[in-house]
Each structure stands twice: as structure tokens, then as C-alpha cells.
Amino acid sequence: MSKLFSKENCEALTGPLNLNNPVTVQVLGICSALAVTSQLEPAIVMGLSVTVITAFSNVIISLLRKTIPNRIRIIVQLVVVAALVTIVSQVLKAFAYDVSVQLSVYVGLIITNCILMGRLEAFAMQNAPWPSFLDGIGNGLGYALVLVIVGFVRELFGFGTLLGFQVVPDCMYEAGYMNNGMMVMPAMSLIIVGCVIWAHRSINKEEKKK
């Protein structure tokens, strides 16, 4: 058990949640943050989908890494990811159809997500299945965390709801409060992501000084 959760394995899992976050530190996966975060529910589903696909594609590629010819490794990685994306897409259509419609083509575009392909090439191809699985979980959750923050802010101030439930009371609307229509525009998600990156780096900068 101690070997399963060694210091290196724990770092592979927890590092992407903060100090090595794929969005706030490596600035990867920004496009989907603009497209699927106008509401919280699709942001959560997208984050979980990327987490599942990254974790299991890491495991599969790690298991095959010694048998994959170097010249076709990218093709093999794409085939594995495409298969997993297809499975996730069909599951969403079967059990969460409305969210699947909201995500539209962006589930399919997970295939080209630079976070996912980067972890396959940089980590899974050089490490054993268990550390690769933890690395996939960590990077997927780190990505999902940023999407949830952006989706939370945009839905709250753009629609006055969270997960479709109204949280801004009617009395505030009667007093003159209005939802911010700019929050539902794609450009606003880029601004919020920028603010999250600034806050994350500022906090970590202060911690490093201590």
C-alpha cells in the first residue's frame, strides 16, 4: 500500500491540482473553457469526461508503451483516445442527453485536447500503469477544477442560477438587480480564466516566499 501511494505517486496525483495545474500553470485546454462553461452542469460533465478519458488512456498507453513502434506512437495514442471518447460520448447520450446536446461537438474534440495528448507523450510513455493512472486523474481533476470555477461564476452572475436552480431571490430582481448578459458571452470566460490564472499564480508566489 505504501508503494501505491509513495511520495512520487502522490505528487503525480496532487501536483496538477495546484502547483502544476494544466490550465493555470501550463495554460493548456483553454478552448474548451471558453465553450462549455456558460453553465455549471456542462462544465462539470466536461471536466469529469476529460478526467475519465485521460486516466484510462494513460493506463492503456502505459501498458502498451514497450510494444508501440516509436514512429507510429502518436497514431496509436489517437486511436486509443478516439475509442474512449466514443464510449464516453455514447454514455452521455444514453444517460445525460440534454447535457450531451449542450456539449455538442466539444466532447468529440477531447481527442485533440492538448492536456490529454501531452500526458500520454510526457508521462504514460515513460511510466508504469498505476502512476500513469494517478497522473491522468490529477490532470483531469485540475482541468475540471478550473472549468467548475468559471462555470460557477458565469452561471451565477449570467443567469442567477446554479445547476439550473435559481439562487438569486426574486426580491433582488424586484429591487432592480439584473443578470449580467456579458457573462454568457465566450469572451467573458476568457477574462475569468485570466483572473483565475492571475489569482493562482499570485497565491503560489506568496507561498513560495514564505
Short mmCIF file of C-alpha atoms in Angstrom, two decimals:
data_model
loop_
_atom_site.label_atom_id
_atom_site.label_comp_id
_atom_site.label_asym_id
_atom_site.label_seq_id
_atom_site.Cartn_x
_atom_site.Cartn_y
_atom_site.Cartn_z
CA MET A 1 0.00 0.00 0.00
CA SER A 2 2.86 2.38 0.82
CA LYS A 3 4.33 1.78 -2.63
CA LEU A 4 0.99 2.51 -4.30
CA PHE A 5 0.86 5.91 -2.61
CA SER A 6 4.54 6.75 -2.48
CA LYS A 7 5.70 10.34 -2.49
CA GLU A 8 6.17 10.28 -6.27
CA ASN A 9 2.71 8.81 -6.88
CA CYS A 10 1.05 11.30 -4.55
CA GLU A 11 2.84 14.11 -6.36
CA ALA A 12 1.56 12.79 -9.70
CA LEU A 13 -1.98 12.92 -8.30
CA THR A 14 -1.95 16.17 -6.32
CA GLY A 15 0.57 18.27 -8.29
CA PRO A 16 -1.83 19.09 -11.16
CA LEU A 17 -4.45 20.26 -8.67
CA ASN A 18 -2.30 23.21 -7.65
CA LEU A 19 1.38 23.84 -8.39
CA ASN A 20 1.37 22.14 -11.80
CA ASN A 21 -2.23 22.76 -12.86
CA PRO A 22 -2.58 22.17 -16.62
CA VAL A 23 -4.68 25.32 -17.13
CA THR A 24 -3.35 27.89 -14.66
CA VAL A 25 0.34 26.91 -14.90
CA GLN A 26 0.78 25.24 -18.29
CA VAL A 27 -2.05 27.26 -19.95
CA LEU A 28 -3.46 24.23 -21.78
CA GLY A 29 -7.07 23.33 -22.59
CA ILE A 30 -8.23 26.94 -22.78
CA CYS A 31 -10.51 26.47 -25.81
CA SER A 32 -12.98 24.19 -24.04
CA ALA A 33 -13.02 26.55 -21.08
CA LEU A 34 -14.44 29.18 -23.42
CA ALA A 35 -17.01 26.87 -25.00
CA VAL A 36 -18.65 24.80 -22.26
CA THR A 37 -18.64 26.99 -19.14
CA SER A 38 -21.64 29.24 -19.66
CA GLN A 39 -23.41 26.95 -17.17
CA LEU A 40 -22.12 24.81 -14.33
CA GLU A 41 -23.59 21.43 -15.31
CA PRO A 42 -21.89 21.06 -18.71
CA ALA A 43 -18.64 22.34 -17.17
CA ILE A 44 -18.77 19.56 -14.54
CA VAL A 45 -19.65 16.89 -17.10
CA MET A 46 -16.90 18.03 -19.46
CA GLY A 47 -14.35 18.04 -16.63
CA LEU A 48 -15.32 14.55 -15.49
CA SER A 49 -15.28 13.26 -19.08
CA VAL A 50 -11.74 14.54 -19.64
CA THR A 51 -10.69 13.06 -16.27
CA VAL A 52 -12.01 9.60 -17.14
CA ILE A 53 -10.55 9.64 -20.65
CA THR A 54 -7.15 10.95 -19.52
CA ALA A 55 -6.88 8.38 -16.71
CA PHE A 56 -7.76 5.32 -18.77
CA SER A 57 -5.89 6.37 -21.91
CA ASN A 58 -2.82 6.88 -19.72
CA VAL A 59 -3.19 3.34 -18.36
CA ILE A 60 -3.66 1.78 -21.80
CA ILE A 61 -0.73 3.61 -23.36
CA SER A 62 1.45 2.79 -20.35
CA LEU A 63 0.62 -0.91 -20.75
CA LEU A 64 1.46 -0.78 -24.46
CA ARG A 65 4.42 1.61 -24.28
CA LYS A 66 7.11 -1.06 -24.75
CA THR A 67 5.40 -2.57 -27.79
CA ILE A 68 4.48 0.63 -29.67
CA PRO A 69 6.92 1.46 -32.50
CA ASN A 70 8.25 4.96 -31.99
CA ARG A 71 7.33 6.13 -35.49
CA ILE A 72 3.59 5.42 -35.01
CA ARG A 73 3.21 6.22 -31.30
CA ILE A 74 1.10 9.36 -31.94
CA ILE A 75 -1.26 7.39 -34.20
CA VAL A 76 -1.69 4.69 -31.55
CA GLN A 77 -2.36 7.33 -28.90
CA LEU A 78 -5.01 8.97 -31.08
CA VAL A 79 -6.71 5.62 -31.74
CA VAL A 80 -6.87 4.84 -28.00
CA VAL A 81 -8.20 8.29 -27.16
CA ALA A 82 -10.72 8.22 -30.01
CA ALA A 83 -12.10 4.88 -28.79
CA LEU A 84 -12.50 6.17 -25.24
CA VAL A 85 -14.07 9.44 -26.44
CA THR A 86 -16.59 7.48 -28.48
CA ILE A 87 -17.53 5.39 -25.44
CA VAL A 88 -17.93 8.46 -23.22
CA SER A 89 -19.95 10.25 -25.90
CA GLN A 90 -22.36 7.31 -26.21
CA VAL A 91 -22.73 7.05 -22.42
CA LEU A 92 -23.58 10.76 -22.22
CA LYS A 93 -26.15 10.43 -24.99
CA ALA A 94 -27.72 7.47 -23.19
CA PHE A 95 -27.80 8.84 -19.64
CA ALA A 96 -27.42 12.63 -19.90
CA TYR A 97 -28.79 13.53 -23.30
CA ASP A 98 -29.57 17.19 -22.54
CA VAL A 99 -26.02 17.81 -21.33
CA SER A 100 -24.69 15.93 -24.34
CA VAL A 101 -26.59 18.32 -26.61
CA GLN A 102 -25.18 21.31 -24.72
CA LEU A 103 -21.63 19.99 -25.08
CA SER A 104 -22.28 19.37 -28.78
CA VAL A 105 -19.07 18.69 -30.74
CA TYR A 106 -16.79 19.55 -27.81
CA VAL A 107 -16.89 16.01 -26.42
CA GLY A 108 -15.51 14.76 -29.73
CA LEU A 109 -12.84 17.44 -29.64
CA ILE A 110 -11.44 15.92 -26.45
CA ILE A 111 -9.42 13.82 -28.92
CA THR A 112 -7.33 16.89 -29.70
CA ASN A 113 -7.14 18.19 -26.13
CA CYS A 114 -3.52 19.18 -25.62
CA ILE A 115 -3.63 18.25 -21.92
CA LEU A 116 -4.55 14.68 -22.74
CA MET A 117 -2.09 14.21 -25.58
CA GLY A 118 0.63 15.91 -23.54
CA ARG A 119 0.22 13.50 -20.61
CA LEU A 120 0.30 10.48 -22.91
CA GLU A 121 3.52 11.62 -24.53
CA ALA A 122 5.26 13.10 -21.48
CA PHE A 123 4.18 10.68 -18.74
CA ALA A 124 2.39 7.49 -19.82
CA MET A 125 5.05 6.59 -22.40
CA GLN A 126 7.73 6.65 -19.66
CA ASN A 127 5.93 5.33 -16.57
CA ALA A 128 4.11 2.30 -15.18
CA PRO A 129 0.28 1.99 -15.35
CA TRP A 130 -0.51 2.95 -11.73
CA PRO A 131 1.46 6.24 -11.67
CA SER A 132 0.07 6.98 -15.14
CA PHE A 133 -3.48 6.43 -13.85
CA LEU A 134 -2.87 8.81 -10.93
CA ASP A 135 -1.32 11.37 -13.28
CA GLY A 136 -4.38 11.16 -15.54
CA ILE A 137 -6.76 11.58 -12.60
CA GLY A 138 -4.78 14.52 -11.23
CA ASN A 139 -4.53 16.39 -14.53
CA GLY A 140 -8.18 15.72 -15.35
CA LEU A 141 -9.37 17.00 -11.97
CA GLY A 142 -7.04 20.01 -12.19
CA TYR A 143 -8.60 20.87 -15.54
CA ALA A 144 -12.11 20.20 -14.19
CA LEU A 145 -11.50 22.45 -11.19
CA VAL A 146 -10.88 25.48 -13.40
CA LEU A 147 -13.93 24.68 -15.56
CA VAL A 148 -16.12 24.42 -12.45
CA ILE A 149 -14.89 27.77 -11.11
CA VAL A 150 -15.53 29.51 -14.44
CA GLY A 151 -18.91 27.79 -14.90
CA PHE A 152 -19.95 28.71 -11.35
CA VAL A 153 -19.20 32.41 -11.83
CA ARG A 154 -20.74 32.64 -15.30
CA GLU A 155 -23.99 30.87 -14.43
CA LEU A 156 -24.43 32.66 -11.11
CA PHE A 157 -23.99 36.16 -12.50
CA GLY A 158 -25.24 35.45 -16.02
CA PHE A 159 -28.43 33.56 -15.19
CA GLY A 160 -28.87 33.89 -11.42
CA THR A 161 -28.91 30.09 -11.15
CA LEU A 162 -26.63 27.19 -10.21
CA LEU A 163 -27.16 23.77 -11.81
CA GLY A 164 -30.44 25.16 -13.14
CA PHE A 165 -31.81 26.14 -9.73
CA GLN A 166 -32.49 29.81 -9.06
CA VAL A 167 -30.26 31.11 -6.27
CA VAL A 168 -30.75 34.85 -6.70
CA PRO A 169 -34.00 35.60 -4.83
CA ASP A 170 -36.93 37.30 -6.58
CA CYS A 171 -36.74 40.19 -4.11
CA MET A 172 -33.37 41.20 -5.58
CA TYR A 173 -34.85 41.29 -9.09
CA GLU A 174 -37.77 43.31 -7.78
CA ALA A 175 -35.28 45.73 -6.22
CA GLY A 176 -33.66 46.29 -9.61
CA TYR A 177 -30.99 43.58 -9.82
CA MET A 178 -30.33 42.34 -13.37
CA ASN A 179 -28.41 39.34 -14.64
CA ASN A 180 -25.14 40.26 -16.36
CA GLY A 181 -25.63 39.33 -20.00
CA MET A 182 -21.90 39.66 -20.68
CA MET A 183 -21.26 36.60 -18.52
CA VAL A 184 -22.84 34.29 -21.09
CA MET A 185 -20.58 35.58 -23.87
CA PRO A 186 -17.47 33.49 -24.76
CA ALA A 187 -15.16 36.48 -24.28
CA MET A 188 -16.14 36.69 -20.61
CA SER A 189 -14.95 33.15 -19.98
CA LEU A 190 -11.51 34.13 -21.25
CA ILE A 191 -11.45 37.07 -18.84
CA ILE A 192 -12.48 34.84 -15.91
CA VAL A 193 -9.87 32.23 -16.82
CA GLY A 194 -7.30 35.02 -16.90
CA CYS A 195 -8.39 36.14 -13.42
CA VAL A 196 -8.15 32.56 -12.12
CA ILE A 197 -4.63 32.23 -13.55
CA TRP A 198 -3.60 35.56 -12.01
CA ALA A 199 -5.04 34.64 -8.59
CA HIS A 200 -3.47 31.16 -8.65
CA ARG A 201 -0.02 32.45 -9.55
CA SER A 202 -0.22 35.29 -7.04
CA ILE A 203 -1.15 32.91 -4.19
CA ASN A 204 1.58 30.44 -5.09
CA LYS A 205 4.11 33.26 -5.42
CA GLU A 206 3.31 34.40 -1.89
CA GLU A 207 3.56 30.85 -0.56
CA LYS A 208 6.97 30.34 -2.18
CA LYS A 209 8.26 33.47 -0.42
CA LYS A 210 7.38 32.03 3.00
#
